[in-house]
CSV table of C-alpha atoms and ligand atoms in Angstrom, one decimal:
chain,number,residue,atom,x,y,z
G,13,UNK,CA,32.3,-5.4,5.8
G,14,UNK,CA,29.0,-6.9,4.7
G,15,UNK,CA,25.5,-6.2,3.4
G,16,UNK,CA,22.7,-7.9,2.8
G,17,UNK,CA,20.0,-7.5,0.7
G,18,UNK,CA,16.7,-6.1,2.4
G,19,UNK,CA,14.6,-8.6,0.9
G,20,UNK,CA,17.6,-11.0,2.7
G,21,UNK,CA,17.4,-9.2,5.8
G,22,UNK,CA,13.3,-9.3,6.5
G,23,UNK,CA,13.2,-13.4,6.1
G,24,UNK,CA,16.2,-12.7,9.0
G,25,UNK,CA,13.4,-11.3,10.8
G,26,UNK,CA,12.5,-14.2,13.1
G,27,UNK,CA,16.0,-15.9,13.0
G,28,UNK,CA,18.7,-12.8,13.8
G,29,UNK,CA,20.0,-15.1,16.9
G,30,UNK,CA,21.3,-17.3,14.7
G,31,UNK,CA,23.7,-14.8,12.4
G,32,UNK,CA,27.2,-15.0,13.5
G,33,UNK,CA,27.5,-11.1,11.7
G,34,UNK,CA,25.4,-9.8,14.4
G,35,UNK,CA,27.5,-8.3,17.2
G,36,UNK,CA,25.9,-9.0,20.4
G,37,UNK,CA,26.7,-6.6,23.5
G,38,UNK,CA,26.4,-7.6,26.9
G,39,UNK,CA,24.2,-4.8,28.3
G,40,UNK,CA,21.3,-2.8,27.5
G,41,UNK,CA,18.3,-3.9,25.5
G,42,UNK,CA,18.5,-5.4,22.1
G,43,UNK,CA,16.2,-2.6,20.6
G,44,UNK,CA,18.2,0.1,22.3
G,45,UNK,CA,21.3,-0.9,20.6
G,46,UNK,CA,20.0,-1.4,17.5
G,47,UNK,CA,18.8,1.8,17.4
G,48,UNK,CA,21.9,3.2,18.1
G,49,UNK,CA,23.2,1.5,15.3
G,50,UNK,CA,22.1,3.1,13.0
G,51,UNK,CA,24.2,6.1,13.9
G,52,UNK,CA,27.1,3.9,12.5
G,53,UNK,CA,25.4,3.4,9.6
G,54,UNK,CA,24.7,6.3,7.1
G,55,UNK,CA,23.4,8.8,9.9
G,56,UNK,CA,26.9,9.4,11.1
G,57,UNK,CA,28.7,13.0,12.0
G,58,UNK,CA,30.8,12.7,8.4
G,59,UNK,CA,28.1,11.8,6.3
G,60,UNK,CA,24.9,13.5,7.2
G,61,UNK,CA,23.9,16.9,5.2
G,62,UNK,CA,23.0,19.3,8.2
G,63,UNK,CA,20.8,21.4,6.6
G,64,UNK,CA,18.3,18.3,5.5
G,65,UNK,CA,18.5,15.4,7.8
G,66,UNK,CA,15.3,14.1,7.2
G,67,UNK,CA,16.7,13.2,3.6
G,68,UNK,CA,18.5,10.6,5.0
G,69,UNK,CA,16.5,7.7,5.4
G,70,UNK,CA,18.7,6.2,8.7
G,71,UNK,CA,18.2,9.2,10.6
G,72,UNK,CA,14.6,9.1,10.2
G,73,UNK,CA,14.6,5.1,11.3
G,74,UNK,CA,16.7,6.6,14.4
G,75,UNK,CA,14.5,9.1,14.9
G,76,UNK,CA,11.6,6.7,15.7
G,77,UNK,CA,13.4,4.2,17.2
G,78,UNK,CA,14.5,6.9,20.1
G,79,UNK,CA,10.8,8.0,20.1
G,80,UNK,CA,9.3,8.6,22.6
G,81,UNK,CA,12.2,8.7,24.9
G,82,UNK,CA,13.6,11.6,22.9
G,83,UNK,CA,11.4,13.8,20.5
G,84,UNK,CA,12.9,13.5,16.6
G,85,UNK,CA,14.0,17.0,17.0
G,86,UNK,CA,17.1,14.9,19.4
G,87,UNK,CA,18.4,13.9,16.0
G,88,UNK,CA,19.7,17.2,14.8
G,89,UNK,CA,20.3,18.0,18.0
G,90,UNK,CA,22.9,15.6,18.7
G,91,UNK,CA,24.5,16.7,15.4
G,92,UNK,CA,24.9,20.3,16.2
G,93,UNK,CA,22.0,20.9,13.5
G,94,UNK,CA,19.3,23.1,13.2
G,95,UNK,CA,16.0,21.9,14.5
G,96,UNK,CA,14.1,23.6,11.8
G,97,UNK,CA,14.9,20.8,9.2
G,98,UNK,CA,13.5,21.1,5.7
G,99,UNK,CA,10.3,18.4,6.1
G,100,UNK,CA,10.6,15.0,4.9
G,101,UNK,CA,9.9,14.7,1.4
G,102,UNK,CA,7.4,12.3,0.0
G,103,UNK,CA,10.3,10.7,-2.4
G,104,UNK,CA,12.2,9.9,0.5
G,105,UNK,CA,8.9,8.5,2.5
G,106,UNK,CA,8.6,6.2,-0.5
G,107,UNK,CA,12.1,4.5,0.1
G,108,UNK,CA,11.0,3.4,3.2
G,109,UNK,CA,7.5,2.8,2.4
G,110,UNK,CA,8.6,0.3,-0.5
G,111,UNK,CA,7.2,2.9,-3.0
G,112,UNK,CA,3.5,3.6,-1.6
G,113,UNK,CA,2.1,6.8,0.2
G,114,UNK,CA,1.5,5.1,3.5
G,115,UNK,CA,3.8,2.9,5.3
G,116,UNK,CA,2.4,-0.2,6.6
G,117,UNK,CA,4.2,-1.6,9.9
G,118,UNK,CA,5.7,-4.4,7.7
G,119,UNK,CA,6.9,-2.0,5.1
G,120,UNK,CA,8.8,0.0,8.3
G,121,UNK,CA,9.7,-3.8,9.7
G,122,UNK,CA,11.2,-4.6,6.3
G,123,UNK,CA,13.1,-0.9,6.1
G,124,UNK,CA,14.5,-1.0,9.6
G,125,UNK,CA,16.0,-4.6,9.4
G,126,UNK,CA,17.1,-3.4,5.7
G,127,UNK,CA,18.9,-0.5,7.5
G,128,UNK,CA,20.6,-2.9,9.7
G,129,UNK,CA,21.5,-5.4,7.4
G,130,UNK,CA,23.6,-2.6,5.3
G,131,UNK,CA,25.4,-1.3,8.5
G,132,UNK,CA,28.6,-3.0,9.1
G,133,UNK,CA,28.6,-4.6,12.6
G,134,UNK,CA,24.7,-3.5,13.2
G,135,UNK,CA,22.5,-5.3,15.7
G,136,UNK,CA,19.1,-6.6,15.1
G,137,UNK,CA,16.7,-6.2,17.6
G,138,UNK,CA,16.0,-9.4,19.2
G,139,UNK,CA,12.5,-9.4,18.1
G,140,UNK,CA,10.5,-7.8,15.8
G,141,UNK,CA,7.6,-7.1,18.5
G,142,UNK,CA,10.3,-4.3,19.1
G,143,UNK,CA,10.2,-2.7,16.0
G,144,UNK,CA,6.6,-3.1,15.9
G,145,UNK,CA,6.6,-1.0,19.3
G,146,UNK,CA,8.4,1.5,17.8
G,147,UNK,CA,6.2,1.9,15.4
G,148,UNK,CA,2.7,1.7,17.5
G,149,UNK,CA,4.5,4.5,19.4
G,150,UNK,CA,4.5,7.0,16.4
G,151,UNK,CA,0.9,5.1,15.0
G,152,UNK,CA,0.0,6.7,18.5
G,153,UNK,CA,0.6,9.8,17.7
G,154,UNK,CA,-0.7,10.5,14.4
G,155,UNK,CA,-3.7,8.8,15.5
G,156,UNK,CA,-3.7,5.6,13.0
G,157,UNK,CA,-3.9,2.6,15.9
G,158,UNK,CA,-6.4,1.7,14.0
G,159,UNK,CA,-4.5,0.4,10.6
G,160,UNK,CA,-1.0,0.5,11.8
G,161,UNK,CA,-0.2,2.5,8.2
G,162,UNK,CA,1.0,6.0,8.5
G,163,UNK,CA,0.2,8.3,5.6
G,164,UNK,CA,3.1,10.2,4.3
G,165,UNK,CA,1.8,13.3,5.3
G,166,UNK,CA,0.8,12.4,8.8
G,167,UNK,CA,4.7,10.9,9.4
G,168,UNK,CA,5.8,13.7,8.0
G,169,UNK,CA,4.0,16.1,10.3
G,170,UNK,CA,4.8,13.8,13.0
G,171,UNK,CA,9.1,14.6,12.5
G,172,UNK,CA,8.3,18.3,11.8
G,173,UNK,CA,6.2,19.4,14.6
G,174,UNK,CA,5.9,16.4,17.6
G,175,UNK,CA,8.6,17.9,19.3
G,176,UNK,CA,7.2,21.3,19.4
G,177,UNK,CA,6.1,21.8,23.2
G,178,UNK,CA,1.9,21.8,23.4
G,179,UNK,CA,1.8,20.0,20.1
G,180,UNK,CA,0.3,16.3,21.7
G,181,UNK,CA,-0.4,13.2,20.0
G,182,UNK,CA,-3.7,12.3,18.9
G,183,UNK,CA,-3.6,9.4,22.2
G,184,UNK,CA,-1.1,8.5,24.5
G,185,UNK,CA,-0.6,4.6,23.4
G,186,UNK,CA,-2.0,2.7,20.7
G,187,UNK,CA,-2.8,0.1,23.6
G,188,UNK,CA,-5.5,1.4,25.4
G,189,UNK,CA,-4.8,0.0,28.2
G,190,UNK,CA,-1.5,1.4,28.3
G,191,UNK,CA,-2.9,5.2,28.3
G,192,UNK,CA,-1.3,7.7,30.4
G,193,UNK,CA,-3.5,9.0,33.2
G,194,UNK,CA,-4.6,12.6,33.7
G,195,UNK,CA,-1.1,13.5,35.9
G,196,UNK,CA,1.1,12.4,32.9
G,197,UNK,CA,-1.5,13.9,29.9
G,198,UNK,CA,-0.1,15.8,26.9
G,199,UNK,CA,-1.5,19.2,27.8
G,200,UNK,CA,-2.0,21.0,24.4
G,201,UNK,CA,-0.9,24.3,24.2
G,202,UNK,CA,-0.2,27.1,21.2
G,203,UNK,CA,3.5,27.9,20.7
G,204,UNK,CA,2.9,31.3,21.9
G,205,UNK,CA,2.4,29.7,25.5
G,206,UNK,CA,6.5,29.8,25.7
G,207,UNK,CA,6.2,27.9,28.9
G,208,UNK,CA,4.4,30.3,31.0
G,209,UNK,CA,1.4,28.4,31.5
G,210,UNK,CA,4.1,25.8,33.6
G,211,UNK,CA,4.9,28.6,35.2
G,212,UNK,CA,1.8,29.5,36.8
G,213,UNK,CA,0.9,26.0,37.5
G,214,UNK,CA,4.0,26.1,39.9
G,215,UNK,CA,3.2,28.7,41.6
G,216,UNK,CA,-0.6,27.2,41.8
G,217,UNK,CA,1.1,24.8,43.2
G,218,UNK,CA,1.8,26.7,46.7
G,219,UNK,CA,-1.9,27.0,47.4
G,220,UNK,CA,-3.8,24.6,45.4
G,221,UNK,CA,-5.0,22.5,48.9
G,222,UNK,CA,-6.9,25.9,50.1
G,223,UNK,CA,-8.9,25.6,47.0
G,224,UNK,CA,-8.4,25.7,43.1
G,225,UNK,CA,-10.4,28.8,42.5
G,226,UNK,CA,-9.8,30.6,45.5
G,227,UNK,CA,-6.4,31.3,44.6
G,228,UNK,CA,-5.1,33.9,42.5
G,229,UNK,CA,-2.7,31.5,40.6
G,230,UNK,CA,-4.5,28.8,40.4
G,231,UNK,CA,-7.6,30.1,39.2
G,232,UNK,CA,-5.3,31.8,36.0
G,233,UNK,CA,-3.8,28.7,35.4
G,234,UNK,CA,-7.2,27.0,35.1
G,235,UNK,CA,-8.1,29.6,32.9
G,236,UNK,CA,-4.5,28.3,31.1
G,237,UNK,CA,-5.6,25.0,30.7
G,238,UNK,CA,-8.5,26.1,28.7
G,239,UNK,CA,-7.5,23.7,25.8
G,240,UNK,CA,-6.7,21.4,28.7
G,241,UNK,CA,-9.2,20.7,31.6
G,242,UNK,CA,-9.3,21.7,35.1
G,243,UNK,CA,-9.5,17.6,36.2
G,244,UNK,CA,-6.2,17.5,34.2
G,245,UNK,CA,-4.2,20.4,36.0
G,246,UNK,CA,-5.8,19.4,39.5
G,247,UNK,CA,-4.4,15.6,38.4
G,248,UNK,CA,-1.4,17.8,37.5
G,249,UNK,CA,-1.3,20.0,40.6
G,250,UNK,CA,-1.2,17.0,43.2
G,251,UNK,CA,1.0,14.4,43.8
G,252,UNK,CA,-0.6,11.1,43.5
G,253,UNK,CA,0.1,10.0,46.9
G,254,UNK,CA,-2.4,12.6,48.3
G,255,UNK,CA,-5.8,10.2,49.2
G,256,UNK,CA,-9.1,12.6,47.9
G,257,UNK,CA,-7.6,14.6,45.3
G,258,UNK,CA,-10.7,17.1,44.6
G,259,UNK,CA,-12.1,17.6,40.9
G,260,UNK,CA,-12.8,20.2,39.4
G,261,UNK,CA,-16.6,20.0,40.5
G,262,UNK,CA,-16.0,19.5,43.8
G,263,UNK,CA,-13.7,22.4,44.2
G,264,UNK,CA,-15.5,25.3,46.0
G,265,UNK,CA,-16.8,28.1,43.9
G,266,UNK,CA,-14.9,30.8,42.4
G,267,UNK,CA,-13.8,33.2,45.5
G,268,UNK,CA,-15.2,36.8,44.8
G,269,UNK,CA,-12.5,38.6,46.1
G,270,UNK,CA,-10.2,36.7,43.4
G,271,UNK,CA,-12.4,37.8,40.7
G,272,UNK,CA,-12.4,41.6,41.9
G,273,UNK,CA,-9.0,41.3,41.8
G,274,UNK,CA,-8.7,40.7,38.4
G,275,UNK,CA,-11.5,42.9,37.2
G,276,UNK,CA,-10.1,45.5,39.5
G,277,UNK,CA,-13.5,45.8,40.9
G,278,UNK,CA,-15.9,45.7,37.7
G,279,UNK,CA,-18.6,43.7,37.6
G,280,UNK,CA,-17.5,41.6,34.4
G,281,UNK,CA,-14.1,40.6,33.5
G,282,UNK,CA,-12.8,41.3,30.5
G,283,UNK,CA,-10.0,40.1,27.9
G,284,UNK,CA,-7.9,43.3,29.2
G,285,UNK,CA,-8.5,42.6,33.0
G,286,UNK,CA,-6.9,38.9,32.5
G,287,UNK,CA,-4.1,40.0,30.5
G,288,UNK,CA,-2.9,42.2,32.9
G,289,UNK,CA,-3.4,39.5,35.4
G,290,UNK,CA,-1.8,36.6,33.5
G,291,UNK,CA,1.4,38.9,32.6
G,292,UNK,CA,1.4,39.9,36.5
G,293,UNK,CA,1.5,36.8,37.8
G,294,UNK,CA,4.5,36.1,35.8
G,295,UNK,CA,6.1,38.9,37.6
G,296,UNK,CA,8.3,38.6,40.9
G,297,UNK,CA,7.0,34.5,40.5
G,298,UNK,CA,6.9,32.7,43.9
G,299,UNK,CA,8.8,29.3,44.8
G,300,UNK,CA,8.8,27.3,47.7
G,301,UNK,CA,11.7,27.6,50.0
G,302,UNK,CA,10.2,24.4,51.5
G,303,UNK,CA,8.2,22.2,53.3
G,304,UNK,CA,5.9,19.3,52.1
G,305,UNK,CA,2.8,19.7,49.7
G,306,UNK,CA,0.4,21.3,51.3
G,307,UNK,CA,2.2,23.0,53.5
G,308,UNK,CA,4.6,24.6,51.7
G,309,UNK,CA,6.6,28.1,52.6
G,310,UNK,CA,5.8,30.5,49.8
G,311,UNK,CA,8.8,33.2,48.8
G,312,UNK,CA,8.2,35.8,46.2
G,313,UNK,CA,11.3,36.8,43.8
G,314,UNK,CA,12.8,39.3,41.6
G,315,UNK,CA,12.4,36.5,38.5
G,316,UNK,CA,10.0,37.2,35.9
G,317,UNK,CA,8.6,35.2,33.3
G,318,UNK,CA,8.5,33.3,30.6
G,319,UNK,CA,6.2,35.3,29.5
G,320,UNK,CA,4.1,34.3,26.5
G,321,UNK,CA,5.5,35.2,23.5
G,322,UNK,CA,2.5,37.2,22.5
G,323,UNK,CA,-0.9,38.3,24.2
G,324,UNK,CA,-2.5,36.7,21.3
G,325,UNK,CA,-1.6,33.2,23.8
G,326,UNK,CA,-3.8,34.9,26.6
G,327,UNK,CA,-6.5,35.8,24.1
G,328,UNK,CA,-7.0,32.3,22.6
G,329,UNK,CA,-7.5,30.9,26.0
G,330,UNK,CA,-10.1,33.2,27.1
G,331,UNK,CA,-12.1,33.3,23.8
G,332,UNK,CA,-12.0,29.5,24.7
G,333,UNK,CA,-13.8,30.8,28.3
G,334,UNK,CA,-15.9,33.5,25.9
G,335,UNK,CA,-17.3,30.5,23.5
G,336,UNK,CA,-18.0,28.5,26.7
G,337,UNK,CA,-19.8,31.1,28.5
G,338,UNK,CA,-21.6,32.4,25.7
G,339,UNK,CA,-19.8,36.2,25.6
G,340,UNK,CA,-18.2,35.9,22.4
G,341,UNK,CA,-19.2,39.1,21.5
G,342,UNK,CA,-17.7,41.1,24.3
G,343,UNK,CA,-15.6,38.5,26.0
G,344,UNK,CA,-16.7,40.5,28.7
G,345,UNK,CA,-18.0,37.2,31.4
G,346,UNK,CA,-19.8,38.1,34.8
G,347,UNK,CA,-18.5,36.4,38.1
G,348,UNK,CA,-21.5,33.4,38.2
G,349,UNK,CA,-20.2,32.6,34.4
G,350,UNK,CA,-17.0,32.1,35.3
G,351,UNK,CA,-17.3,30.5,38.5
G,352,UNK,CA,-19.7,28.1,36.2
G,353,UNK,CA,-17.0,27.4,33.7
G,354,UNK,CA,-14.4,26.7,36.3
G,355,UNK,CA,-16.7,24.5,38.1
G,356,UNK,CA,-18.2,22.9,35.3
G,357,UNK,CA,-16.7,22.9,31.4
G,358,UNK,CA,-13.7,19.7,32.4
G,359,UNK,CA,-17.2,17.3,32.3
G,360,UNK,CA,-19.5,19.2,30.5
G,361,UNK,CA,-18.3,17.7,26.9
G,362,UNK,CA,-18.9,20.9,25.5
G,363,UNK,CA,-16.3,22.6,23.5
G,364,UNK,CA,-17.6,25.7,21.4
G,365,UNK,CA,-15.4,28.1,20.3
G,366,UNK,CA,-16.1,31.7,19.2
R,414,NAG,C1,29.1,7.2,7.8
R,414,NAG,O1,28.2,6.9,6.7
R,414,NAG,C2,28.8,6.6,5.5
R,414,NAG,C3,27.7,6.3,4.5
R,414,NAG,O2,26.9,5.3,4.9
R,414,NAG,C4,29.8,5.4,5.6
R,414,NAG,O3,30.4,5.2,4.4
R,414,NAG,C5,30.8,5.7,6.7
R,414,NAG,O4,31.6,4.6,6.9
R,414,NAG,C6,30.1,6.1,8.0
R,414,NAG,N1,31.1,6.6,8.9
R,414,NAG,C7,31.1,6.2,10.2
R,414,NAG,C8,32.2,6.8,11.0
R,414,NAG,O5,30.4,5.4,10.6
R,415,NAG,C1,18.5,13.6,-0.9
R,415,NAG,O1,19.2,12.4,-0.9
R,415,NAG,C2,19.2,11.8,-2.2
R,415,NAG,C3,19.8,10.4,-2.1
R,415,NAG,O2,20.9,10.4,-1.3
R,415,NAG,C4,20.0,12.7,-3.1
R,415,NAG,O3,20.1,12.2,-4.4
R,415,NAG,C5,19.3,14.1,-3.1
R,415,NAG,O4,20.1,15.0,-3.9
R,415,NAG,C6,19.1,14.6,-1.8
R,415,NAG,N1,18.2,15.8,-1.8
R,415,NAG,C7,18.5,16.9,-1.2
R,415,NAG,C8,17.5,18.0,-1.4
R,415,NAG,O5,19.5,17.1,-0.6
R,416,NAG,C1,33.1,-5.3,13.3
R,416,NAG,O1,33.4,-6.1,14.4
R,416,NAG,C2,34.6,-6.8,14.3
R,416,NAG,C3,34.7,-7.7,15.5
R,416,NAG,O2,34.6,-7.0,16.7
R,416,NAG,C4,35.8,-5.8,14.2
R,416,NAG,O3,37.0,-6.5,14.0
R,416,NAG,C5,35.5,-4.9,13.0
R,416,NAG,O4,36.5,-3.9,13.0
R,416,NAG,C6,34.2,-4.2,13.1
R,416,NAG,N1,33.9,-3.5,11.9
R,416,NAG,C7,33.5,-2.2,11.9
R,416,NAG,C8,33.3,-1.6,10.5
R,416,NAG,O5,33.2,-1.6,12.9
R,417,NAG,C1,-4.6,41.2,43.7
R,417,NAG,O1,-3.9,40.2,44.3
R,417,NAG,C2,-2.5,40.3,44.3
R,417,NAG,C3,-1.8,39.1,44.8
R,417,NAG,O2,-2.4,38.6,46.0
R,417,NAG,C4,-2.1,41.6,45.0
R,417,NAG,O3,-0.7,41.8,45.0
R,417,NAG,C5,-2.8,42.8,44.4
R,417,NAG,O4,-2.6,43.9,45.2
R,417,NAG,C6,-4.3,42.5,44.3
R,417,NAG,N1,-4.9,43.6,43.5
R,417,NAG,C7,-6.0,44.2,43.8
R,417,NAG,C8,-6.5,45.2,42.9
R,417,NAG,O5,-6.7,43.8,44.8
R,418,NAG,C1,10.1,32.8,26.3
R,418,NAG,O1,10.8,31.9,27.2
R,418,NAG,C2,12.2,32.1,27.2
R,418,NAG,C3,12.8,31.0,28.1
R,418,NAG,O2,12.0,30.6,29.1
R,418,NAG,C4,12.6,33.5,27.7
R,418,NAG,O3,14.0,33.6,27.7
R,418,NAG,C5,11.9,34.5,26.8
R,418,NAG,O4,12.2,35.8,27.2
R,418,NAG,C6,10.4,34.2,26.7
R,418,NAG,N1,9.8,35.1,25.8
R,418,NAG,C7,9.2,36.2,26.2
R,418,NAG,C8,8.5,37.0,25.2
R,418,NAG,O5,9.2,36.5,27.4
């Protein structure tokens, strides 16, 4: 058993090859198994309290070291804990901080070789352009590329909520030139979605080559992606091998028949008339019982959902369409509104809301 100090441990910062403590393994990345260390280290089964995980100062270093190949919600997972963790208090931000209410990326360099250097038997990452990685990748998310120092508050939120489905990160990669493209995008959802906006982009999926908006589906799950765009889900809806994917503004006009199917007929379409519709389509969903993209062999099934967990999901997107369109008042929006919206609002750069 050893320790050293973590003042000891950052000068070992450039020169970790040359400890003999420092177990080397023969596979896997450096970085990967120094992350893991820190499991044997004080965010072990025996030792962590379960009901406040984030109060121990290892499993938050694990926690970003995994991200963003896990979410931090993995941590109590992998112990059998509940993922609703107490947050992260600012007293325990400030051990890793080195007292302050940001965390500069040498402040997390110096804790996470400090965290190693106290572990018996724990491996250094090879270089500290890993452990600057790791920490870009959570900079990414709370959106401060910029200064590379993460407020409490924003780390804080970043444990407690990034793992939450629909909850995105303010960009993709602190390295802009390292940005996801439209097919991988975050697509920002409330928690009332409950998945089912996934669930009618798969069944979009079926038909999406005879037109985005002249599909029943597809034209709800561009309503969906109202915090979203339509270039997103079409990026979304086609595999990228497929030469002229359309956009959004390309895409033919909304089909009539599609909107009379949802307004039953009426001449406007209202926040009623898309409920029904949203909550049908989740009903008896279709699949593909194969065949290539494009040319697929719809089946419809006795499964059903998930539905949204409240109609208050299908509300906020179409008060989304409402603020758009300019019907706030009655959220009541005729066909050539709508067919507008869908063919327009993913370039228009105009995002009101009612
Ligand atoms: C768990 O953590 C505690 C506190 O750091 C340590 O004393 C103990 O040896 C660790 N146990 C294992 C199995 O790593
Ligand atoms: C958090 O950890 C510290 C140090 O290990 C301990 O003194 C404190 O009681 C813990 N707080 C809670 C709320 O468990
Ligand atoms: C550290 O590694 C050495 C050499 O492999 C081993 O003998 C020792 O038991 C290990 N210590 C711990 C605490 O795992
Ligand atoms: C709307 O379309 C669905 C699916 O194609 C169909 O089952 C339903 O009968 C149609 N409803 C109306 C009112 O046309
Ligand atoms: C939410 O989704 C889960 C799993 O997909 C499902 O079991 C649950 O019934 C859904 N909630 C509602 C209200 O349908």
């Amino acid at each position: 058993m050893f320790a050293f100090s973590a003042a000891l441990a950052a000068l070992l910062v450039s020169t970790v090859t040359a400890t003999p403590h420092i177990i080397r393994q023969s596979t896997g990345p450096s970085a990967t198994r120094s992350c893991l260390s820190l499991r044997d280290g004080s965010c072990n089964a025996t030792n962590i309290d379960k009901s406040n995980i984030w109060n121990n100062t290892d499993c938050v270093l694990y926690a970003v070291c995994t991200y963003p190949t896990e979410n931090p919600s993995y941590v109590p997972i992998e112990y059998g804990a509940s993922t609703n963790q107490p947050r992260l208090t600012e007293s325990t931000f400030k051990i890793l901080s080195g007292g302050k209410d940001t965390m500069t990326q040498q402040a997390f360099i110096d804790a996470y070789y400090g965290a190693i250097s106290n572990i018996p038997n724990g491996t250094y990452p090879d270089s500290s352009a890993d452990v600057i990685q790791e920490w870009a990748n959570v900079a990414a998310w709370t959106g401060d590329c910029s200064t590379m120092e993460i407020p409490y508050s924003n780390f804080a939120d970043w444990l407690e909520y990034s793992s939450n489905a629909g909850v995105c990160p303010a960009v993709s990669n602190c390295d802009a030139s390292k940005a996801v493209g439209p097919a991988e995008q975050c697509v920002p959802q409330p928690s009332t979605d409950n998945g089912s906006c996934a669930e009618i982009k798969n069944q979009c999926q079926l038909w999406v080559t005879g037109g985005l908006f002249q599909n029943l589906y597809c034209v709800l799950a561009s309503m969906c992606y109202a915090e979203s765009t339509t270039d997103i889900l079409i990026a979304q809806e086609y595999p990228s091998y497929v030469s002229n994917i359309p956009t959004s503004a390309s895409e033919a006009r909304l089909s009539y028949d599609v909107f009379s199917n949802i307004t039953k007929g009426a001449s406007t379409m209202s926040e009623q008339n898309v409920i029904d519709a949203y909550y049908g389509a989740l009903t008896g969903t279709w699949i593909s019982t194969g065949g290539p993209f494009g040319a697929e062999s719809p089946e419809k099934t006795s499964n059903n959902g998930p539905y949204p967990t409240s109609t208050a999901y299908v509300s906020n997107f179409w008060s989304i369409i409402a603020a758009w369109t300019g019907y706030c008042d009655t959220k009541e929006i005729p066909y050539s509104n709508l067919a507008d919206y869908l063919n327009h609002a993913a370039t228009s750069n105009y995002h009101p809301t009612c």
